[in-house]
Tab-separated table of C-alpha atoms in Angstrom:
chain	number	residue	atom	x	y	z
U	1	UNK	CA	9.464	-5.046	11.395
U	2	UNK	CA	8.524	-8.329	10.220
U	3	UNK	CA	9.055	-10.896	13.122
U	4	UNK	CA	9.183	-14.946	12.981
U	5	UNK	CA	5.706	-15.213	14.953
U	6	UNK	CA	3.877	-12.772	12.770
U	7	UNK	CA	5.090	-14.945	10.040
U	8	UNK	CA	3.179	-17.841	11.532
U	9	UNK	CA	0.230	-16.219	11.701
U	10	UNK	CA	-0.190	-15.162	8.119
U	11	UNK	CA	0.943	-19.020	7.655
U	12	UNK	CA	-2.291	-19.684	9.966
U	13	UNK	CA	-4.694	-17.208	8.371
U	14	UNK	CA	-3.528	-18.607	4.608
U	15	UNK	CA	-3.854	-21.771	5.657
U	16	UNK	CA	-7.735	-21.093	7.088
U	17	UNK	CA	-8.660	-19.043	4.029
U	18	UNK	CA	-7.256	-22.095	1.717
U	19	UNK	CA	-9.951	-24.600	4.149
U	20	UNK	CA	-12.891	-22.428	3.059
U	21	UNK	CA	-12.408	-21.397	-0.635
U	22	UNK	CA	-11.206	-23.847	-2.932
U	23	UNK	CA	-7.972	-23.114	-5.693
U	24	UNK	CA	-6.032	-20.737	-3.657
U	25	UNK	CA	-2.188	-21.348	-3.470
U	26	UNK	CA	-0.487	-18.506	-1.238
U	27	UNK	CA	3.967	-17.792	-1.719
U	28	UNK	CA	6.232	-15.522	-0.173
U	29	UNK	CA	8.890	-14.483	-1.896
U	30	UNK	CA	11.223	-10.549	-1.723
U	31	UNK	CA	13.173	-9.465	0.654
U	32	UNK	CA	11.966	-11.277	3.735
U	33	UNK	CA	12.760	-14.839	2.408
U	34	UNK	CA	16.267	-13.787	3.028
U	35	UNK	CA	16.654	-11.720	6.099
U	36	UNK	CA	13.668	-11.643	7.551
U	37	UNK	CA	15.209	-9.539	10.442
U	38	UNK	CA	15.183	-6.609	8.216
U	39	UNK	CA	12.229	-6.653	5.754
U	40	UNK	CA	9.925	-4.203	6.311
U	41	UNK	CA	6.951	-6.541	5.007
U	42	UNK	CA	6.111	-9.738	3.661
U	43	UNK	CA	5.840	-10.177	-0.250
U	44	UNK	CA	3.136	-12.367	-0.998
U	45	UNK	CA	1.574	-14.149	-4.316
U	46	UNK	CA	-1.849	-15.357	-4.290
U	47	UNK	CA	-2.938	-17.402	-6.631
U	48	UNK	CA	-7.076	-17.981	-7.023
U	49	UNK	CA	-8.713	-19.766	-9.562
U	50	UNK	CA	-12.119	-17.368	-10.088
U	51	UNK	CA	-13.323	-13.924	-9.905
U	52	UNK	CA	-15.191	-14.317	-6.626
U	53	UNK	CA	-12.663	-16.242	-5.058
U	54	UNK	CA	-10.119	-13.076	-5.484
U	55	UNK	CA	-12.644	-10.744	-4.052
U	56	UNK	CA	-13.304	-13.129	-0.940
U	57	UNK	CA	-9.151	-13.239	-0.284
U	58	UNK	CA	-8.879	-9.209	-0.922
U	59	UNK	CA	-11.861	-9.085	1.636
U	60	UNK	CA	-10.532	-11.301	4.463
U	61	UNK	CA	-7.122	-9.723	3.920
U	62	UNK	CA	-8.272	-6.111	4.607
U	63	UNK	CA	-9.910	-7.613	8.119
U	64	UNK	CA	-6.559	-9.397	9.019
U	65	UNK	CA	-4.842	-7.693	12.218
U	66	UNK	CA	-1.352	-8.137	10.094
U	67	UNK	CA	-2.518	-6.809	6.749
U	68	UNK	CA	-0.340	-3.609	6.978
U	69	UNK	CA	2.547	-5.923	7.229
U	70	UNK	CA	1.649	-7.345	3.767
U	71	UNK	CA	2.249	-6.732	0.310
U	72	UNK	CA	-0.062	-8.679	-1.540
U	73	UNK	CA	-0.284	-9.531	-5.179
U	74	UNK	CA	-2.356	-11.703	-7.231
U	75	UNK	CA	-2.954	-13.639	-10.308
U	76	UNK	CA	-5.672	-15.502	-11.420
U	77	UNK	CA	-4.213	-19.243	-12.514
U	78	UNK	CA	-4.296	-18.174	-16.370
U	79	UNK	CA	-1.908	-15.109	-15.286
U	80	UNK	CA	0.166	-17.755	-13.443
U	81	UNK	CA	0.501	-20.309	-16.691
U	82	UNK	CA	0.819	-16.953	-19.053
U	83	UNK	CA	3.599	-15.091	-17.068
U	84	UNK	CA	5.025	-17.862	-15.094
U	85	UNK	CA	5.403	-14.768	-11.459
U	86	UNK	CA	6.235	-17.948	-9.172
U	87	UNK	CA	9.081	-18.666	-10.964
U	88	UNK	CA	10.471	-15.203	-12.027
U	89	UNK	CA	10.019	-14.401	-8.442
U	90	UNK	CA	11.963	-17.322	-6.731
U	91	UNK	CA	8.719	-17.589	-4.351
U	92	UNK	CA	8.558	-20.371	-2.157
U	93	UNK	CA	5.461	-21.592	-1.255
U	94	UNK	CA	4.093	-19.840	2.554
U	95	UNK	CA	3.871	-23.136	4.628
U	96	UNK	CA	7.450	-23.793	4.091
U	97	UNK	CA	8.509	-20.413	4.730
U	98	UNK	CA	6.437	-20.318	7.769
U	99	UNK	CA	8.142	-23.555	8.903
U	100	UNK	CA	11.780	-22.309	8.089
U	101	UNK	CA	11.056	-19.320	9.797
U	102	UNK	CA	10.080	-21.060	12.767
U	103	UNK	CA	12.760	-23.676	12.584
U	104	UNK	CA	15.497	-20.767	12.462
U	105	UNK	CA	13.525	-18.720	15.782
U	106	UNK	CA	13.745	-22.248	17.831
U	107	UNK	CA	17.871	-22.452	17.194
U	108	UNK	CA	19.666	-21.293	20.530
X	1	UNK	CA	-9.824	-1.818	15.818
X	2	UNK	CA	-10.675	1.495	17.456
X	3	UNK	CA	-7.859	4.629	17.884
X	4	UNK	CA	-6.783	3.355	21.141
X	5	UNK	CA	-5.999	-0.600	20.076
X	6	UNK	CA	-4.532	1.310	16.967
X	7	UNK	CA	-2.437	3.582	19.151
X	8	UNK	CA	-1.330	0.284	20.671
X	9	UNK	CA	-0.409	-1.809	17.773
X	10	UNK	CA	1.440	0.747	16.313
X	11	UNK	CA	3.579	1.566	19.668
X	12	UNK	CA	4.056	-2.159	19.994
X	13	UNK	CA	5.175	-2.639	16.361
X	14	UNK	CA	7.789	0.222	16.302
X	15	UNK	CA	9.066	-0.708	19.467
X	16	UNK	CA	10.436	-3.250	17.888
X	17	UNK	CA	12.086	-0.884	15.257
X	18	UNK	CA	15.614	-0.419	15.061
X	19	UNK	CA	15.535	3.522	14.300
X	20	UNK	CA	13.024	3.790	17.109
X	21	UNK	CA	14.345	4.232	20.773
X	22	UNK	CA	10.474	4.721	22.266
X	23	UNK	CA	7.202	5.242	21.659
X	24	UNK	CA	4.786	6.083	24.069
X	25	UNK	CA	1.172	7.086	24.086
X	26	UNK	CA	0.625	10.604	25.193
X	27	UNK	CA	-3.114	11.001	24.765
X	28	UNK	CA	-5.961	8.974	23.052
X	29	UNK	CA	-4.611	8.075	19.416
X	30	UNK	CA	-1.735	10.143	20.016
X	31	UNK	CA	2.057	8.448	20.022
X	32	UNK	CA	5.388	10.206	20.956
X	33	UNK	CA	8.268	8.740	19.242
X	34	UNK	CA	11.736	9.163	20.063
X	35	UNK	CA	14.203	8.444	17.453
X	36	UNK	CA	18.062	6.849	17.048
X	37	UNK	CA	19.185	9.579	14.215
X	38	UNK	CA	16.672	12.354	14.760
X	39	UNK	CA	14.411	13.719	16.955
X	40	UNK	CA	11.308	12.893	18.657
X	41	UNK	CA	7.687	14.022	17.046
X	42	UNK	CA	4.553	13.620	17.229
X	43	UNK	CA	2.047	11.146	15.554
X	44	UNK	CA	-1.658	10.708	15.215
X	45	UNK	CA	-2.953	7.144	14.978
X	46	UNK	CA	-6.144	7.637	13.132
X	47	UNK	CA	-6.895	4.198	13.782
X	48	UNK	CA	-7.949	1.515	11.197
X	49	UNK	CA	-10.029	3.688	8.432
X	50	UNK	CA	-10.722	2.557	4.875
X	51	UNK	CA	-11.264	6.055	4.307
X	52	UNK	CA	-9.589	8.906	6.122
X	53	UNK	CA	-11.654	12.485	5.271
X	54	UNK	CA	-10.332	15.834	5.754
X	55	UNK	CA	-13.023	15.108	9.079
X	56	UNK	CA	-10.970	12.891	10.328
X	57	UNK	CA	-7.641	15.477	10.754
X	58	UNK	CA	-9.454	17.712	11.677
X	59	UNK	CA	-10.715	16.667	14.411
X	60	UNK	CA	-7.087	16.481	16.197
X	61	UNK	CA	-7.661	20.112	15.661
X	62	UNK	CA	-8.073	20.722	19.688
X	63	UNK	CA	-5.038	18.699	20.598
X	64	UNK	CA	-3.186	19.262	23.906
X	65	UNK	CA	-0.066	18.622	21.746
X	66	UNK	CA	1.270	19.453	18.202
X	67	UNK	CA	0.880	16.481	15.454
X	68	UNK	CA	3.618	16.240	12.991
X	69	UNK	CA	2.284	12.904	11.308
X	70	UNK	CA	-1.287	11.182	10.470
X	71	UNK	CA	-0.875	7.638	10.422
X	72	UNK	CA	-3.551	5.544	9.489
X	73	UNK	CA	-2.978	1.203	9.694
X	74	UNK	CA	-3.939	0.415	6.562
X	75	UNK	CA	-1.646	0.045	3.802
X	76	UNK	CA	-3.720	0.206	1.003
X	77	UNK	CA	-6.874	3.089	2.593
X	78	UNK	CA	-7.451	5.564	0.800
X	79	UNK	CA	-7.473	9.049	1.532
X	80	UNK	CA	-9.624	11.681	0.299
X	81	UNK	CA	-7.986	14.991	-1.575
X	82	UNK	CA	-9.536	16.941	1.081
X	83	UNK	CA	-7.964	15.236	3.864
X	84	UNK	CA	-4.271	15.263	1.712
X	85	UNK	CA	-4.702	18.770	1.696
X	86	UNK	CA	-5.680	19.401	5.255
X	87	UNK	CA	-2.894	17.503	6.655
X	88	UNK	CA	-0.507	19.481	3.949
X	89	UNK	CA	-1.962	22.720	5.070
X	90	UNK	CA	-1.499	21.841	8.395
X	91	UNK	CA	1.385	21.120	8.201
X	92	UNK	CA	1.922	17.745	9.080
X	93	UNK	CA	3.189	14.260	6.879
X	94	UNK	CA	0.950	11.940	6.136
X	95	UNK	CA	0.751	8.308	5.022
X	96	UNK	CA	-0.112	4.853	6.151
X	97	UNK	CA	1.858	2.868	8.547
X	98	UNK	CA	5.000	2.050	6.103
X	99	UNK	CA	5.195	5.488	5.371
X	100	UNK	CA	5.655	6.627	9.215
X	101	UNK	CA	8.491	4.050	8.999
X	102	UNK	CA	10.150	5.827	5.944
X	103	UNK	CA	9.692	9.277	7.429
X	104	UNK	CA	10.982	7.964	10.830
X	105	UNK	CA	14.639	6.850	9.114
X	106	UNK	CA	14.974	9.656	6.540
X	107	UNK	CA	12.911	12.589	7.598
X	108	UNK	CA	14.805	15.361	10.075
X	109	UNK	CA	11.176	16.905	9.755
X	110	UNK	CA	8.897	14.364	9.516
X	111	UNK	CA	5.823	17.662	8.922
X	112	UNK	CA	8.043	17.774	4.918
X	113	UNK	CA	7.227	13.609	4.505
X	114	UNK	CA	5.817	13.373	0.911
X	115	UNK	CA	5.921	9.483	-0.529
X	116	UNK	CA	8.598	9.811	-3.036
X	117	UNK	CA	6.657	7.509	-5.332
X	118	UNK	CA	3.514	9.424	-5.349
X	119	UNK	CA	5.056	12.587	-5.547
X	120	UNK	CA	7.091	11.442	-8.624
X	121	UNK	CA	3.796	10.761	-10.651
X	122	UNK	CA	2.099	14.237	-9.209
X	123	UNK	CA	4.854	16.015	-9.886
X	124	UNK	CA	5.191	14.396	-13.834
X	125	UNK	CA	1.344	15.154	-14.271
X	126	UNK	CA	1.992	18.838	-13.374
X	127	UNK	CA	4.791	18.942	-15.560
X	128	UNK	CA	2.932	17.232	-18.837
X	129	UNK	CA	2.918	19.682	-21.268
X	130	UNK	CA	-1.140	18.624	-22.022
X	131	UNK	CA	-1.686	19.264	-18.807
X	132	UNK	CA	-3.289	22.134	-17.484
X	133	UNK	CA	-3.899	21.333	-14.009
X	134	UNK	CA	-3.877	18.144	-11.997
X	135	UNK	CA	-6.733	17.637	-9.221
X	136	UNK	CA	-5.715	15.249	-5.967
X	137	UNK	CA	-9.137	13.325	-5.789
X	138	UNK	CA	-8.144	10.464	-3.806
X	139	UNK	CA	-4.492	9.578	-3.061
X	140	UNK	CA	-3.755	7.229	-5.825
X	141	UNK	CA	-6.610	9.113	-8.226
X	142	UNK	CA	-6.039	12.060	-10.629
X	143	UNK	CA	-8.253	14.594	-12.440
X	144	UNK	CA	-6.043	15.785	-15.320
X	145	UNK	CA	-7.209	18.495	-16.628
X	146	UNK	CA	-5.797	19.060	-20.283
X	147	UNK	CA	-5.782	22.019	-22.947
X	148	UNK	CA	-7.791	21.695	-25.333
X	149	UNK	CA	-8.883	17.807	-24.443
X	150	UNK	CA	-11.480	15.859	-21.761
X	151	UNK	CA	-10.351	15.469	-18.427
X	152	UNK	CA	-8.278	12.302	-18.022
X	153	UNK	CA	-8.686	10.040	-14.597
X	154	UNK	CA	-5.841	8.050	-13.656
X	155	UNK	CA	-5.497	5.607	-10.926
X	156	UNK	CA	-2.059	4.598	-10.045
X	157	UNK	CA	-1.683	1.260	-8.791
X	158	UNK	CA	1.457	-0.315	-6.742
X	159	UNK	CA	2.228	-3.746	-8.898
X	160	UNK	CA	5.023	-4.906	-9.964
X	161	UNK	CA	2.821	-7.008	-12.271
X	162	UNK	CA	-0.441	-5.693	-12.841
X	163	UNK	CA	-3.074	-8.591	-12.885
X	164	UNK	CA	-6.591	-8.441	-13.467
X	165	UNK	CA	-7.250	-8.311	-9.670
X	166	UNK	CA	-5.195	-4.973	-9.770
X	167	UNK	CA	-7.922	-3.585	-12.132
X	168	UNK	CA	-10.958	-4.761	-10.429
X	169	UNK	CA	-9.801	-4.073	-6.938
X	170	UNK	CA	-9.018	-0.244	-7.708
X	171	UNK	CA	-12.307	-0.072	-10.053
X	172	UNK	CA	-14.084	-1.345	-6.972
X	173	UNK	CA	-12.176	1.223	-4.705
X	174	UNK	CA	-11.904	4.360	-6.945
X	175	UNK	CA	-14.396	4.436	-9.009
X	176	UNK	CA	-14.287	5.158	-12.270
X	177	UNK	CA	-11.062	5.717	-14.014
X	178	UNK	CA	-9.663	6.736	-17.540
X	179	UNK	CA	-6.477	4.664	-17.202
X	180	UNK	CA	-5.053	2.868	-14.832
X	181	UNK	CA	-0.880	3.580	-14.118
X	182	UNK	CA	1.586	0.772	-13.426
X	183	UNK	CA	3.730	2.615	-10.446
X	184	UNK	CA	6.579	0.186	-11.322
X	185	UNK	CA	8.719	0.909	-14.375
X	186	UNK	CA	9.576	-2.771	-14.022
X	187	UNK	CA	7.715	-6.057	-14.677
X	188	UNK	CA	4.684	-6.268	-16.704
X	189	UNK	CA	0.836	-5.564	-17.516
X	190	UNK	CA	-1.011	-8.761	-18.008
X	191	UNK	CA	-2.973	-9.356	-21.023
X	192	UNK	CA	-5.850	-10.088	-18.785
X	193	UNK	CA	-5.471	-6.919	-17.177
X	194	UNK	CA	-5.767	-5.343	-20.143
X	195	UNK	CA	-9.104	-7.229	-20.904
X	196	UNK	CA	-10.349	-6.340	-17.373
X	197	UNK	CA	-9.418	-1.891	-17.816
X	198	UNK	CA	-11.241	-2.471	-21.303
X	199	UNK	CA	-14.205	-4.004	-19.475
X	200	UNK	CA	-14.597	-0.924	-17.758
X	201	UNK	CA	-14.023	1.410	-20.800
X	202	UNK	CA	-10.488	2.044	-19.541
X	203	UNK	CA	-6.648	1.556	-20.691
X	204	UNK	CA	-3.961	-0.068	-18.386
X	205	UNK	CA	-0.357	1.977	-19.079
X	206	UNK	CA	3.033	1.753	-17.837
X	207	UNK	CA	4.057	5.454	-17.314
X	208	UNK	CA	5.689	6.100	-21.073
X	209	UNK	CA	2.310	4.914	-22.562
X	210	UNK	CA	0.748	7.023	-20.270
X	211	UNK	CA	2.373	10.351	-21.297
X	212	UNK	CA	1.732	9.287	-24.979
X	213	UNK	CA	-2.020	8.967	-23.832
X	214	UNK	CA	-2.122	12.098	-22.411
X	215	UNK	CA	-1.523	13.970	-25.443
X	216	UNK	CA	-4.468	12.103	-27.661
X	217	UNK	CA	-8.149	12.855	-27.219
């Protein structure tokens, strides 16, 4: 249910959350990475650097016309250097899937 | 987002949906959906609530046509006991919007829907042997009630890894809790999610620890 322009706009609204509070770093990773044609949602990681910061994403997120379509979870930047979830996962960071998404729709 | 744009979004995204041959708006809020494998039924878009009350299935209570499914858009709203057991009693499924997708492909009757994963942790409460009854307060919130013990409040909460964020966010959401439940029986609980339940006077469990829980004071 996940199509390549709905990818691009959670690449968009990422990308505007990242402009207004400092330390976030958004990934996809799951099911969708590898046939987006069938995923059912998009797996995301968030990663924020403070307390407030995670609250203002969780916020924004619930407002976002494509939040249903997400699976969201995140780690403050300790949890990232503790448990190392962008690795174990294989998630690649959002902008590039958002690109390869896109560069994949424009093939004839 | 009111019903109607709801209505919309959700006829527009399953449209799109392999196991779906239509779906069509038949009144305000109200979608029929026509299906590859099984047949059509009846859905109620209760648009785009944080909180869906018993209130808010009710009031499809005058309906022109039968409702075999409450959908509301967001994945992560939460739904009061009272409106779990109105649509129940109705009967009708229930869920958010990923669950209308699951009962779509694999429910003949969508009305018998249940979320497999929630029903496996409802179902294990009832079954604890320290349990004497289990109270639905919210849809990912339990009253246990045990022999012989305090109540014990569990949130359950979908992570694969459960962070710190997990704890706030469903602290923030539910309420007070006794323990929080990692749904997953894979991956892990952070150490910093431990620190955050304590915080709050709480434990964080995967579901063995849980069960061992239950049977202390």
């Amino acid at each position: 249910m996940i199509r390549n322009q709905d990818v691009e706009k959670i690449a968009q609204f990422a990308g505007e959350l990242s402009r207004q509070i400092s330390g976030l770093n958004w990934f996809a990773f799951g099911s969708c990475c590898d046939r987006i044609d069938e995923a059912e949602d998009l797996d995301l990681i968030v990663i924020y650097e403070d307390m407030e910061a995670a609250a203002l994403v969780r916020a924004s997120l619930r407002e976002f016309e494509l939040y249903p379509l997400l699976d969201v979870s995140m780690f403050s930047a300790e949890e990232q250097r503790d448990h190392c979830f962008i690795e174990r996962r294989g998630a690649m960071p959002l902008e590039v899937f958002s690109k390869a998404t896109n560069r994949v729709s424009m093939t004839p | 987002m009111n019903d109607d744009w709801a209505a919309s979004w959700a006829a527009d995204k399953l449209q799109s949906d392999s196991d779906v041959t239509a779906a069509e708006i038949v009144s305000a809020g109200v979608l029929r959906i026509d299906r590859k494998e099984y047949g059509p039924f009846i859905a109620a878009i209760l648009g785009e609530k944080q909180s869906v009350s018993n209130v808010d299935i009710e009031s499809f209570a005058g309906s022109e046509v039968k409702i075999n499914f409450f959908a509301n858009i967001p994945r992560d709203a939460i739904w009061t006991g009272g409106a779990i057991n109105a649509a129940r009693a109705w009967p009708a499924g229930h869920g958010g919007f990923a669950d209308l997708g699951r009962a779509i492909r694999n429910e003949p009757d969508v009305t018998r829907y249940r979320n497999k994963e929630l029903a496996f942790f409802e179902d294990g409460f009832v079954q604890h042997t320290a349990v004497r009854s289990v109270e639905r307060v919210y849809d990912r919130k339990f009253r246990l009630e045990r022999f012989g013990k305090p109540d014990f409040v569990v949130v359950l909460i979908d992570a694969y890894d459960m962070s710190a964020e997990d704890i706030r966010s469903a602290y923030s959401r539910y309420g007070h809790f006794d323990g929080a439940l990692k749904m997953s029986s894979y991956g892990s609980v952070t150490s910093q999610a431990k620190d955050a339940a304590a915080l709050f006077g709480a434990g964080a469990y995967k579901w063995g620890e849980l069960l061992g829980r239950l049977n202390r004071a």
